[in-house]
């Protein structure tokens, strides 16, 4: 009987294992193999070069800038999306007039396709016709519009703001659902004991949502690190590589210059960096738990 149950287990598990292997691990292994070959527009036939592709990547003047841009982009967007998402979830969790309408309206940025949202923000950042410059000029902040996306000192911040606007409703939904599961009995007992809103938030709400917060941070980190649409439509990685991140560089090398080996190499490096970021986050969580205990 035990042997039969074991066979049944394998029969049911095998399709899922094969699907994961075909859809995830086969492309990953193929990318690693591709990174060992060199191609170009002039010579599209793959030529085995071993680790020379990685030597070229690490020796490139753009590599350090791309790593820095990717880390700044990811950390800024993840922190702001989760911060605004949590605050808006707290607000929408209150019993306010028009609560249902507000919960529906806040989803609009998230349901927009990424390309459409990027085009909207590109119009808003326009130096002559953009709403942002018009508002700043009318408020007395200067007499001419700024080229937000054409200036290397402001392009990354402009892209981060647009990405936060697009993505924070997702965090709002996640945190709002988690707030619904906070035990009302604990909240009521804390109110009776005289605990204020801040103490209830710190000692009851946040501990109850801890697992959701960790998972959401990891999920938004993965999504943001691999987010391509917003930066490509807004700046195409410019100006002067000020907003180039791994996805835009991979696209430029692979589909713009047909250097598929280098594109695959950048893809492998990006996976390693993303894994390191997530590992560091787990280590920070583990040290925080030990300190709390």
Backbone as a ProteinNet text record, in pm:
[ID]
protein_1_A
[PRIMARY]
XXXXXXXXXXXXXXXXXXXXXXXXXXXXXXXXXXXXXXXXXXXXXXXXXXXXXXXXXXXXXXXXXXXXXXXXXXXXXXXXXXXXXXXXXXXXXXXXXXXXXXXXXXXXXXXXXXXXXXXXXXXXXXXXXXXXXXXXXXXXXXXXXXXXXXXXXXXXXXXXXXXXXXXXXXXXXXXXXXXXXXXXXXXXXXXXXXXXXXXXXXXXXXXXXXXXXXXXXXXXXXXXXXXXXXXXXXXXXXXXXXXXXXXXXXXXXXXXXXXXXXXXXXXXXXXXXXXXXXXXXXXXXXXXXXXXX
[TERTIARY]
83	0	87	192.8	283.3	352.6	393.3	459.1	364.9	237.3	138.2	117.1	110.5	93.2	212.5	330.3	449.8	445.5	401.4	389.2	284.2	173.1	70.1	123.2	203.5	262.6	347.9	432.6	519.1	438.1	330.9	247.3	186.6	142	79.8	182.9	301.1	402.5	479.6	497.9	581.1	538.6	409.6	373.9	416.7	400.3	441.6	592.6	667	812.9	859.2	799.4	836.3	803.6	688.4	649.2	748	785.5	882.1	1017.4	1058.4	1187.5	1189.8	1081	1076.7	1063	976.8	946.3	1047.6	1120.4	1211.5	1357	1388.3	1528.9	1593	1517.4	1573.2	1616.3	1531.5	1579	1697.9	1700.6	1813.6	1943.6	1937.5	2056.7	2096.9	1996	2025.1	2091.1	2051.3	2113	2258.6	2287.8	2426.5	2511.4	2458.9	2533.5	2551.9	2446.4	2454.3	2560.9	2580.7	2678.9	2822.6	2843.4	2978	3010.9	2917.8	2936.3	2929	2993.7	2996.6	2929.1	2842.3	2776.8	2776.2	2752.3	2739.9	2651.6	2616.5	2533.8	2606.7	2737.4	2816	2839.9	2864.3	2891.9	2792.2	2672.7	2569.4	2592	2689.7	2716.6	2782.5	2724.2	2783.6	2924	3013.6	3151.9	3184.8	3229.2	3258.2	3380.8	3361.3	3471.3	3492.6	3415.6	3431	3393	3478.5	3451.3	3496.1	3535.2	3579	3466.3	3342.5	3228.9	3220	3240.3	3233.5	3350.8	3467.8	3581.7	3551.8	3485.4	3449.4	3346	3248.8	3144.5	3204	3284.2	3340.3	3442.9	3505.4	3601.6	3539.4	3408.8	3341.6	3326.5	3336.8	3320.4	3176.1	3082.3	2940.5	2893.9	2969.1	2919.4	2894.5	2991.8	2974.8	2855.6	2836.8	2723.2	2591.3	2585.1	2461.1	2428.7	2529.6	2506.9	2456.8	2521.4	2480.3	2337.6	2308.4	2174.5	2068.9	2099.5	2002	1973.6	2077.6	2058.4	1981.4	2019.1	1947.8	1802.1	1779.2	1644.4	1560.9	1616.3	1541.8	1512.4	1613.3	1593.9	1498.7	1512.6	1425.8	1281.1	1259.4	1122.5	1056.2	1127.9	1070.7	1035.7	1127	1101.9	982.3	976.6	867.4	734.9	737.2	613	554.5	637.3	588.2	546.9	621.2	585.5	452	435.8	309.6	196.3	229.2	126.5	73.3	164.4	121.6	39.4	83.2	8.9	-129.5	-136.8	-267.4	-356.8	-298.2	-377.4	-434.7	-354.7	-405.4	-521.1	-509.3	-616.3	-742.3	-727	-843.5	-905.3	-833.6	-889.3	-981.1	-981.4	-1068.6	-1210	-1304.9	-1444.4	-1470.6	-1448	-1462.6	-1573.3	-1635.2	-1735.8	-1672.4	-1742.5	-1691.1	-1573.7	-1567.4	-1454.4	-1441.3	-1553.6	-1550.2	-1501.8	-1546.1	-1503	-1352.4	-1302.7	-1159.9	-1076.6	-1125.5	-1051	-1046.5	-1149.5	-1150.7	-1060.1	-1066	-988.5	-838.9	-799.3	-656.1	-591.3	-674	-621.4	-590	-637.4	-622.7	-477	-381.5	-243	-190.7	-230.6	-178.1	-233.7	-361	-421.1	-379	-320.7	-272.1	-153.2	-146.2	-25.1	97.2	210.8	331.9	372.5	356.9	394.7	304.4	174.2	79.6	113.2	139.5	174.7	302.6	401.3	526.7	505.2	420.3	391.6	321.1	228.4	160.8	261.2	352.7	451.2	551.2	578	667.9	606.2	474.8	405.7	406.8	389.3	388	524.7	631.7	766.6	813.6	732.1	773.4	813.8	929	975.5	882.4	812.2	726	578.9	529	385.9	349.4	447.2	419.8	347.7	260.4	184.5	274.6	379.1	466	537.5	595	661.3	562.5	444.8	343.2	305.2	290.2	255.3	368.5	492.8	605.5	623.7	605.8	620.5	509.5	386.5	274.3	288.4	358.9	381	501.7	571.1	683.2	818.3	826.5	954	1020.2	1078.9	1146.6	1056	1117.9	1043.8	1047.7	1110.5	1111.2	1112.4	1061.6	1048.7	1181.8	1188.2	1308	1295.7	1405.6	1408.6	1439.8	1337.3	1355.9	1422.1	1381.3	1430.3	1557.1	1595.7	1715.9	1834.1	1814.9	1920.2	1962	2090.4	2137.6	2120.7	2106.3	2089.9	1946.4	1850.6	1709.2	1639	1701.3	1632.6	1595.7	1688.4	1660	1549	1553.8	1448.8	1313.3	1311.2	1185.8	1130.4	1218.5	1174.1	1125	1191.9	1149.9	1011.1	985.5	853.5	744.8	769.7	670.2	646.1	752.5	738	665	691.2	621.3	472.8	439.5	297.9	230.2	303.3	245.1	228	321.9	324.1	271.8	259.4	221.2	79.6	-16	-146.9	-140.4	-43.9	-28.2	3.7	97.3	130.2	10.2	-67.7	-187.5	-284.2	-306.5	-398.4	-347.3	-217.5	-159.5	-172.5	-135.3	-138.4	-280.9	-370.4	-510.2	-570.6	-537.9	-586.1	-528.5	-400.3	-339.5	-401.1	-434.3	-497	-633.7	-702.7	-834.8	-825.4	-706.1	-688	-631.1	-604.4	-558.6	-674.8	-650.3	-757.2	-811.3	-940.1	-1004.7	-1007.4	-1007.7	-1009.8	-883.2	-766.9	-642	-641.1	-692.7	-698.8	-789.1	-903	-996.4	-936.8	-867.8	-804.2	-696.5	-622.6	-519.4	-581.5	-695.1	-763.1	-809	-862.3	-909.8	-793	-677	-558.6	-495.1	-548.4	-497.6	-389.3	-365.2	-262.3	-309.5	-225.5	-258.3	-244.7	-272	-269.6	-129.4	-25.9	110.9	152.8	120.8	156.8	80.2	-46.4	-122.5	-62	-20.2	41.5	171.9	254.4	386.6	382.2	293.8	295.1	192	92.8	-11.1	-17.7	-32.8	-55	68.7	183.5	304.9	346.7	346.4	378.8	282.5	154	55.6	79.2	137.3	158.2	300.9	384.3	527.4	554.8	490.9	516.7	472.1	359	310.4	407	457.9	551.2	678.4	731.9	854.6	832.3	723.9	695.6	675	605.3	579.1	707.5	797	925.1	1004.8	1006.3	1080	1017.9	886	817	838.8	823.2	842.5	988.6	1082.1	1223.4	1249.4	1195.9	1213.5	1148.3	1025.4	954	1023.6	1070.6	1132.3	1267.9	1347.5	1480	1469.9	1362.1	1342.1	1245.7	1209.9	1110.7	1175.7	1120.5	1180.1	1101.9	969.2	885.3	908.1	903.9	901.8	1027.3	1144.9	1268.6	1292.9	1261	1288.4	1204.6	1077.8	991.8	1028.8	1064.3	1094.7	1229.6	1334.2	1469.3	1553.7	1512.2	1594	1734.1	1741.4	1867.9	1950.9	1913.8	1989.8	1939.5	1991.5	2103	2237.4	2331	2466.4	2464.4	2377.8	2366.3	2320.2	2261.1	2221	2107.7	2029.8	1918.3	1925.9	2038.3	2052.9	2056	1966.3	1965.6	1981.4	1986.9	2014.5	1913.1	1782.3	1689.2	1706.6	1727.2	1742.4	1874	1980.4	2108.3	2100.2	2033.6	2017.9	1940.6	1833.6	1753.7	1836	1909.9	1990.1	2095.9	2165.3	2269.5	2211.2	2102.4	2047.8	1971.5	1874.7	1785.3	1824.7	1912.2	1958	2089.1	2179.9	2311.1	2339.5	2245.5	2256.2	2378.7	2420.2	2529.6	2467.5	2416.3	2336.8	2421.1	2548.6	2634.5	2651	2679.7	2693.6	2560.8	2452	2320.1	2291.9	2324.9	2305.7	2396	2519.6	2611.7	2557.8	2504.6	2442.5	2322.1	2249.3	2136.2	2179.8	2287.8	2339.2	2385.7	2458.4	2506.8	2389.8	2284.9	2169.2	2099.9	2093.7	2033.8	2115.5	2248.1	2335.2	2317.5	2313	2297.4	2161.7	2057.4	1924.3	1920	1983.3	1988.6	2063.6	2170.6	2244.7	2160.8	2086.4	2000.6	1896.6	1834.3	1732.6	1796	1915.6	1985.7	2019.3	2068.8	2099.2	1975.2	1862.7	1738.8	1698	1711.6	1679.2	1774	1902.9	1998.1	1964.9	1924.5	1884.9	1761.5	1667.3	1549.6	1587.3	1679.6	1720.6	1790.9	1880.2	1948	1851.3	1748.1	1647	1567.4	1535.9	1462.2	1547.7	1678.4	1764.9	1777.3	1786.8	1796.9	1670.3	1555.8	1426.8	1406.7	1459.9	1444.4	1547.5
-120.2	0	126	122.5	236.8	259.5	148.7	159.8	217.9	177.2	229.3	378.9	423.6	565.9	646.4	585.4	655	672.5	570.1	580.6	683.6	685.5	786	928.1	943.5	1075.3	1121.2	1029.6	1064.8	1091.3	1019.1	1039.6	1179.7	1225	1357.3	1470.4	1444	1548.2	1566.4	1457	1461.8	1568.9	1586.2	1693	1831.2	1859.9	1991	2007.8	1901.7	1908.2	1930.8	1859.3	1875.7	2015.5	2069.3	2203.8	2308.1	2295.9	2389.6	2376.3	2253.3	2230.8	2290.3	2271.7	2320.9	2472.2	2528.6	2670.7	2758.4	2702.5	2784.8	2744.1	2620.1	2581.1	2558.3	2509.8	2492.5	2626.9	2733.3	2863.5	2918.6	2895.8	2944.4	2875.2	2743.7	2669.7	2712.2	2732.7	2778.5	2915.6	3004.9	3136.7	3127.2	3040	3020.9	2969.2	2872.7	2818	2925.2	3004.3	3111.2	3213.7	3236.2	3336.4	3294.1	3170.1	3121.3	3134.3	3189	3206	3354.1	3389	3527.1	3537.3	3638.1	3665.2	3816.7	3855.5	3996.9	4008.8	4133.4	4156.3	4113.7	4137.4	4102.4	3952.7	3890.5	3746.9	3680.5	3645.8	3591.3	3446.2	3378.6	3239.1	3234.4	3162.2	3157.1	3097.8	3164.2	3118	3099.5	2978.1	2950	3029	3107.7	3189.1	3165.1	3074.7	3045.1	3162.8	3194.6	3302.6	3439.4	3448.6	3577.2	3680.2	3632.5	3724.1	3792.4	3714.5	3771.6	3865.2	3832.7	3923.7	4057.1	4050.1	4172.5	4252.1	4181.6	4249.8	4319.3	4244.9	4301.9	4411.3	4404	4507	4626.6	4620.2	4729.5	4849.8	4968.7	5091.2	5110.7	5046.5	5062.9	4970	4863.6	4761.1	4816.6	4889.1	4944.5	5038.9	5119	5211.8	5136.6	5028.9	4951.7	4884.2	4829.3	4767.6	4871.8	4987	5094.8	5140.3	5165.3	5209.1	5105.9	4978.5	4873	4866.6	4880.9	4875.7	4998.1	5116.9	5239.5	5232.5	5193.6	5181.6	5084.3	4966.8	4863.9	4905.6	4951.6	4987.5	5105.8	5206.8	5324.6	5290.2	5219	5186.1	5093.2	4991.2	4895.5	4965.1	5048.3	5116.7	5210.5	5289.7	5387.1	5318.8	5216.9	5145.1	5082.1	5018.6	4955.4	5058.4	5168.4	5273	5337.2	5382.6	5443.6	5341.2	5217.7	5114.1	5085.6	5083.2	5057.8	5173.7	5297.5	5413.5	5422.7	5398.8	5403.5	5289.3	5173.6	5062.2	5096.7	5161.7	5205.8	5302.9	5392.9	5490.2	5422.5	5332.2	5265.9	5163.4	5128	5034.6	5103.7	5237.4	5312	5318.9	5339.2	5351.7	5496.1	5521.5	5656.1	5658.9	5775.6	5786	5757.7	5684.3	5652.3	5556.9	5471.4	5379.9	5285.8	5231.2	5139.7	5207.3	5332.4	5406.5	5435.3	5473.8	5502.4	5377.2	5263.6	5138.6	5102.1	5136.8	5107.5	5203.6	5332.8	5432.6	5415.3	5369.5	5357.5	5246.7	5158.7	5050.3	5093.9	5213	5254.6	5256.2	5312.5	5308.4	5166.6	5076.3	4940.8	4863.4	4885.5	4809.4	4862.7	4982.5	5033.7	4950.5	4920.9	4855.2	4942.1	4877.9	4951.8	5051.4	5014.4	5104.7	5227.2	5206.7	5318.9	5414.2	5358.5	5442.1	5521	5457.7	5526.8	5639.1	5616.5	5721.5	5839.1	5812.1	5920.2	6004.4	5938.7	6012.3	6084.3	6030.4	6099.3	6231.2	6230.8	6355.5	6451.6	6399.5	6485.5	6548.5	6480.4	6532.9	6620.2	6638.4	6715.3	6857.1	6907.3	7040.1	7154.7	7144.3	7253.9	7233	7111.2	7086.5	7004.8	6959.8	6871.9	6941	6866.2	6921.3	6954	6875.2	6898	7031.6	7059.9	7188.5	7304.3	7284.5	7390	7424.1	7321.9	7344.8	7416.4	7373.1	7435.7	7581.1	7609.5	7747.9	7835.7	7784.6	7862.7	7884.8	7793.2	7807.8	7894.9	7941.5	8031.3	7965.3	7836.8	7765.5	7770.1	7883.7	7898.2	7958.8	7995.3	8057.6	7975.2	7857.5	7769.1	7623.5	7536.4	7396.4	7324	7222.4	7140.5	7015.8	6975	6851.2	6735.8	6689	6590.1	6462.3	6415.3	6287.9	6301.4	6424.4	6447.1	6491.4	6508.1	6550.5	6429.6	6396.1	6278.3	6291.5	6413.3	6432.1	6412.6	6415.8	6402.5	6283.8	6221.1	6116.3	5997	5950	5833.7	5863.7	5981.4	6018.8	6027.5	6080.6	6090.4	5951.6	5858.8	5722.3	5652	5674.9	5613.2	5661.2	5791.3	5845.7	5781.9	5770.2	5709.1	5562.9	5489.3	5347.6	5330.4	5419.4	5411.9	5437.3	5537.8	5566.6	5445.8	5378.8	5264.1	5143.3	5121.8	4995.7	4997	5115.4	5112.4	5058.1	5068.7	5007.3	4857.2	4788.2	4645	4621.6	4700.8	4689	4725.7	4821.7	4861.1	4744.6	4673.6	4559.3	4452.1	4422.1	4318.1	4355.6	4478.8	4520.2	4540.9	4582.3	4597.9	4462.8	4362	4226.5	4177.3	4208.7	4166.2	4239.3	4366.2	4442.5	4386	4330.5	4272.6	4151.1	4089.4	3968	3995.2	4122.9	4155.6	4136	4063.6	4029.1	4154.4	4175.2	4292.4	4284.5	4160.8	4146.9	4204.8	4180.5	4236.1	4388.5	4441	4585.7	4648.5	4586.5	4639.5	4631.3	4520.9	4507.9	4614.4	4644.5	4748	4885.6	4911.4	5039.8	5052.4	4944.9	4948.5	4973.2	4915.1	4934	5070.9	5151.2	5287.8	5302.7	5200.8	5210.3	5301.9	5394.7	5484.7	5418.8	5497	5442.7	5394.9	5470.1	5433.4	5303.9	5291.9	5170.3	5049.4	5067.8	4956	4913.8	5013.1	4982.5	4905.4	4949.2	4891.4	4753.9	4736.3	4614	4510	4549.1	4453.5	4438.5	4550.8	4544.6	4492.9	4555.8	4514.6	4370.6	4325.9	4183.8	4087.8	4124.9	4038.7	4031.3	4137.9	4145.2	4110.3	4067.3	4050.9	3958.9	3844.2	3749.9	3807	3875.8	3936.6	4044.2	4124.3	4231.3	4173.3	4067.1	4004.9	3951.4	3878.9	3821.5	3931.7	4038.4	4146.7	4220.7	4239.2	4302.5	4217.6	4087.7	3999.5	4002.1	3994.6	3993.5	4123.7	4238.2	4366.2	4387.9	4331.9	4341.3	4267.8	4146.8	4069.7	4140.5	4188	4254.6	4383.6	4462.2	4590.8	4571.7	4478.6	4454.8	4414.5	4344.5	4298.6	4386.5	4503.4	4590.1	4659.9	4640.6	4690	4806.6	4797.2	4888.2	5034.7	5067.9	5207.2	5282.1	5227.5	5298.4	5300.3	5191.5	5187.3	5289.8	5303	5399.7	5542.2	5563.5	5698.6	5748.3	5668	5718.7	5629.8	5505.1	5407	5391.7	5408	5392.1	5518.3	5623.9	5748.5	5841.1	5962.8	6010.4	5968.7	5936.8	5895.8	5778.8	5680.4	5558.6	5586.9	5703.6	5740.7	5654.1	5593.7	5509.8	5368.6	5331.9	5196.1	5095.6	4998.8	4889.3	4758.9	4648.8	4520.8	4487.8	4496.5	4460	4545.7	4678.1	4763.6	4735.4	4707.4	4674.9	4542.8	4445.4	4314.7	4329.4	4408.4	4429.4	4501.2	4602.9	4678.4	4590.8	4509.4	4422.6	4312.9	4249	4134.8	4171.2	4262.6	4292.3	4418.1	4499.7	4617.9	4595.4	4516.7	4496.2	4349.6	4261.8	4118.4	4054.6	4107.2	4047.8	3961.3	3847	3763.2	3702.6	3676.3	3620.7	3717.7	3844.1	3945	3968.8	3968.7	3986.2	3873.8	3750.3	3636.9	3648.5	3696.9	3715.4	3815.6	3926.8	4024.8	3963.7	3876.4	3810	3720.6	3645.8	3558.8	3642.5	3750.5	3837.2	3898.8	3938.2	3998.3	3899.1	3772.1	3670	3653.6	3654.4	3640.6	3758.9	3880.5	3999.5	3998.7	3961.3	3955.3	3851.9	3737.1	3633.9	3685.4	3763.3	3820.2	3920.9	4005.1	4102.3	4033.2	3928.5	3856.8	3784.8	3727	3660.5	3758.7	3877.3	3979.2	4020.5	4027.7	4064.7	3956.9	3830.1	3721	3721.6	3749.5	3754.7	3868.3	3983.4	4094.9	4059.4	3989.1	3945.8	3849	3755.6	3658.6	3725.1	3822.8	3892.4	3976.1	4031.5	4107.5	4020	3897.7	3805.9	3767	3741.8	3705.5	3819.4	3943	4057.2	4078.4	4051.1	4067	3961.7	3840.6	3732.8	3746
0	0	0	80.7	88.4	-45.4	-110.2	-239.4	-343.8	-337	-432.5	-411.1	-285.3	-257.6	-307.5	-296.5	-344.2	-495.4	-566.1	-711.6	-751.1	-679.5	-707.8	-685.5	-582.1	-555	-672.2	-721.6	-833.3	-961	-981.1	-1099.7	-1099.4	-982.5	-973.7	-973.7	-919.6	-908.6	-1039.4	-1115	-1234.9	-1335.4	-1370.5	-1465.7	-1419.2	-1288.9	-1237.6	-1245	-1212.5	-1218.5	-1361.9	-1456.6	-1597.1	-1646.9	-1604.9	-1647.7	-1595.9	-1468.2	-1411.5	-1481.3	-1508.2	-1573.6	-1713.5	-1788.8	-1926.7	-1931.6	-1846.3	-1851.8	-1778.5	-1681.2	-1601.2	-1616.9	-1584.2	-1575.8	-1712.6	-1808.7	-1942.3	-2003.4	-1997.1	-2048.3	-1970.3	-1837.4	-1758.3	-1799.1	-1815.7	-1858.9	-1999.9	-2085.6	-2221.3	-2223.3	-2130.9	-2122.4	-2081	-1984.2	-1941	-2057	-2130.8	-2245.6	-2352.6	-2376.8	-2477.7	-2443	-2312.8	-2270.1	-2296.9	-2333.9	-2365.3	-2513.6	-2590.9	-2735.4	-2770.4	-2878.6	-2924.9	-3060.7	-3075.8	-3203.5	-3226.2	-3349.4	-3383.7	-3505.6	-3539.5	-3657.4	-3784.3	-3789.3	-3908.1	-3914.6	-3798.9	-3793.9	-3698.8	-3748.5	-3660.1	-3618.7	-3678.7	-3641.9	-3504.4	-3407.1	-3273.1	-3275.5	-3203.8	-3192.6	-3044.8	-3009.1	-2868.2	-2823.5	-2714.1	-2661.8	-2512.9	-2453.5	-2311.1	-2223.2	-2128.2	-2032.7	-2083.6	-2209.5	-2264.2	-2263.3	-2277.9	-2273.5	-2137.1	-2030.7	-1895.5	-1869.7	-1923.5	-1911.2	-1979.2	-2093.6	-2164.9	-2087.8	-2027	-1949.9	-1828.1	-1749.5	-1627.4	-1656.7	-1774.6	-1812.1	-1880.5	-1906.7	-1974.3	-1882.2	-1941	-1862.5	-1817.8	-1887.4	-1854.9	-1743.4	-1715.2	-1623.4	-1483.1	-1428.1	-1293.8	-1285.9	-1390.9	-1393.8	-1397.5	-1471.9	-1482.1	-1349.9	-1282.7	-1151.5	-1052.2	-1049.8	-958.1	-989.2	-1117.9	-1156.6	-1117.6	-1139.3	-1108.5	-958.9	-877.6	-731.4	-682.5	-731.1	-691.1	-734	-857.1	-911.8	-829.4	-801.3	-729.3	-585.9	-513.5	-373	-357.8	-444.7	-434.1	-465.7	-575	-614.6	-514	-468.2	-372.2	-241.1	-190.4	-63.8	-74.3	-180.8	-194.8	-226.2	-310.7	-340.5	-214.8	-135.6	-13.8	89.6	98.4	193.5	160.9	36	-4.4	-4.9	-42.2	-42.3	96.6	195.4	333	387.9	362.1	411.8	347.6	217.4	150.9	196.8	228.5	280.3	418.1	502.8	632.9	616	519.9	496.1	444.9	348.6	289.7	384.4	489.3	587.5	688.2	685.7	775.5	717.3	804.2	760.6	720.1	591.4	537.4	433.2	410	303.1	166.9	83.8	-48.9	-47.6	53.9	68.5	-50.9	-96.1	-210.1	-336.4	-359.3	-478.9	-473.2	-356	-342.5	-364.2	-316.4	-337.5	-484.8	-557.4	-701	-778.1	-743.6	-816.9	-797.4	-679.1	-653.3	-737.2	-795	-878.5	-1021.1	-1061.3	-1200.4	-1248.8	-1173.9	-1224.4	-1244.8	-1156.2	-1163.6	-1282.7	-1316.7	-1426.4	-1563.2	-1568.9	-1696.4	-1745	-1873.1	-1925.1	-1900.3	-1877.4	-1845.1	-1952	-2079	-2188.2	-2189.2	-2167.9	-2166.8	-2052.5	-1933.8	-1819.1	-1846	-1908.8	-1939.4	-2039.7	-2139.6	-2238.1	-2171.1	-2079.6	-2006.6	-1928.6	-1859.1	-1781	-1871.4	-1987.6	-2079.9	-2124.9	-2149.9	-2183.3	-2064.7	-1943.3	-1825.5	-1800.2	-1838.1	-1819	-1935.6	-2036.8	-2153.8	-2113.8	-2163.7	-2120.3	-2157.9	-2271.8	-2315.8	-2278.9	-2299.5	-2284.9	-2161.2	-2084.6	-1971.9	-1857.2	-1792	-1679	-1559.9	-1539.3	-1424.1	-1436.7	-1552.8	-1571.9	-1569.1	-1624.4	-1620.8	-1477.6	-1394.7	-1254.9	-1181.1	-1204.3	-1135.8	-1177.3	-1305.5	-1353.5	-1296	-1296.7	-1241.8	-1092	-1023.3	-879.5	-847.8	-950.3	-929.1	-919.7	-949.8	-945.4	-1083.2	-1115.6	-1243.3	-1348.5	-1461.3	-1570.8	-1699	-1695.6	-1812.4	-1766.1	-1852.7	-1817.5	-1812.2	-1729	-1717.6	-1804.6	-1862.4	-1941.7	-1847.2	-1775.7	-1669.8	-1719.5	-1835.9	-1887.4	-1970.1	-2002.7	-2083.2	-1998.6	-1870.2	-1778.7	-1694.5	-1695.8	-1623.5	-1472.5	-1421.6	-1277.2	-1230.4	-1321.4	-1283.9	-1349.1	-1449.1	-1525.5	-1438.7	-1353.4	-1269.8	-1169.9	-1106.1	-1010.6	-1079.3	-1201.4	-1275.8	-1307.7	-1347	-1376.5	-1250.6	-1137.2	-1011.2	-971.7	-983.4	-948.1	-1033.2	-1162.7	-1251.2	-1215.3	-1183.7	-1148	-1015.4	-919.6	-790.7	-810.6	-890.4	-919.4	-983.6	-1073.8	-1143.5	-1051.6	-958.7	-886.2	-744.6	-680.6	-539.5	-514.5	-610.1	-582.8	-558.4	-620.9	-594.4	-447.6	-393.6	-250.9	-164.8	-210	-135.6	-121.9	-231	-228	-132.2	-141.2	-55.6	91.3	124.8	265	315	227.4	269	303.6	223.2	253.6	385.8	411.5	537.8	656.6	639.2	747.9	784.2	685.1	711.9	804.4	809.3	889.8	1029.1	1059.6	1195.1	1292	1400.1	1494.1	1563	1546.5	1605.2	1757.1	1811.1	1957.6	2019.4	1954.3	2005.2	1996.5	1886.8	1871.3	1976.7	2002	2101.6	2242.1	2271.2	2402.5	2420.9	2313.8	2323.1	2345	2279.5	2300.6	2445.1	2499.2	2638.9	2734.1	2702.7	2787.2	2770.9	2677.6	2660.1	2555.7	2474.5	2369.8	2257.6	2217.2	2108	1972.9	1868.9	1732.5	1694.1	1733.1	1696.4	1766.2	1894.5	1967.3	1915.2	1879.9	1822.1	1688.7	1610.1	1481	1499.8	1594.3	1612.8	1679.1	1776.3	1857.4	1812.8	1733.3	1692.6	1541.3	1471.2	1326.5	1254.4	1277.1	1205.3	1235.7	1362.6	1386.2	1317.4	1309.5	1243.3	1093.1	1035.6	890.8	850.9	945.4	919.7	801.3	796.1	687.2	552.9	551.4	426.9	379.8	472.5	437	375.9	437.4	385.7	244.8	225.7	93.1	-10	29	-66	-102.5	-6.1	-36.1	-134.9	-114.5	-205.6	-344.5	-349.8	-478.5	-554.4	-486.8	-554.4	-592.9	-516.8	-554	-685.4	-697.4	-820.2	-939	-919.6	-1029	-1070.6	-973.6	-1005.1	-1071.4	-1022	-1078.9	-1225.9	-1259.5	-1398.1	-1477.1	-1422.9	-1487.6	-1606.5	-1723.2	-1847.2	-1908.1	-1907.4	-1986	-1952.5	-1822.7	-1782.1	-1826	-1793.2	-1826.2	-1976.9	-2045.2	-2189.4	-2263.8	-2230.6	-2298.3	-2258.6	-2131.5	-2085.4	-2137.3	-2125.1	-2152	-2241.8	-2263.9	-2338.2	-2276	-2146.4	-2077.2	-2066.8	-2136.4	-2133.6	-2024.5	-2023.3	-2106.6	-2048.7	-2136.1	-2097.8	-1999.2	-2027.8	-1945.5	-1803	-1778.9	-1642.6	-1589.6	-1678.6	-1634.8	-1691.2	-1748	-1801	-1685.6	-1688.1	-1591.6	-1669.3	-1598.4	-1664.8	-1775.5	-1752.1	-1860.6	-1985.6	-1970.4	-2088.1	-2159.5	-2083.9	-2146.6	-2220.6	-2161.2	-2227.1	-2357.1	-2352.2	-2474.1	-2581.7	-2541.8	-2637.4	-2702.9	-2622.2	-2677.6	-2765.4	-2717.1	-2788.2	-2913.7	-2899.7	-3011.9	-3087.2	-3028.4	-3099.1	-3172.8	-3113.1	-3171.5	-3207.3	-3177.4	-3208.6	-3142.8	-3029.6	-2952.1	-2842.4	-2885.3	-2795.2	-2683.6	-2710.1	-2606.7	-2490.5	-2521.3	-2416.2	-2344.9	-2421	-2359.1	-2260.5	-2301	-2210.8	-2089.5	-2109.2	-1996.5	-1896.6	-1945.5	-1857.1	-1784.4	-1854	-1789.1	-1675.1	-1694.5	-1588.4	-1469.6	-1497.6	-1389.5	-1313.2	-1384.5	-1317.7	-1225.4	-1266.8	-1180.4	-1051.9	-1065.6	-948.4	-853.6	-908.7	-823.9	-754.6	-827.6	-766.8	-655.5	-676.9	-572.3	-449.1	-471.3	-359	-281.4	-352.8	-285.7	-198	-251.4	-174.6	-56.1	-76.8	34	145.2	108.2	208.5	284.7	215.4	283.1	383.7	344.8	437.9	557.3	531.9	642.1	738.4	681.8	768.3	850	788.5	861.9	974.4	944.7	1045.4	1162.3	1133.8	1242.9	1323.9	1256.1	1328.5	1423.6	1380.6	1468.4	1589.7	1567	1680.5	1779.8	1726.6	1816.7	1897	1831.6	1901.2	2009.3	1984.4	2082	2195.9
[MASK]
+++++++++++++++++++++++++++++++++++++++++++++++++++++++++++++++++++++++++++++++++++++++++++++++++++++++++++++++++++++++++++++++++++++++++++++++++++++++++++++++++++++++++++++++++++++++++++++++++++++++++++++++++++++++++++++++++++++++++++++++++++++++++++++++++++++++++++++++++++++++++++++++++++++

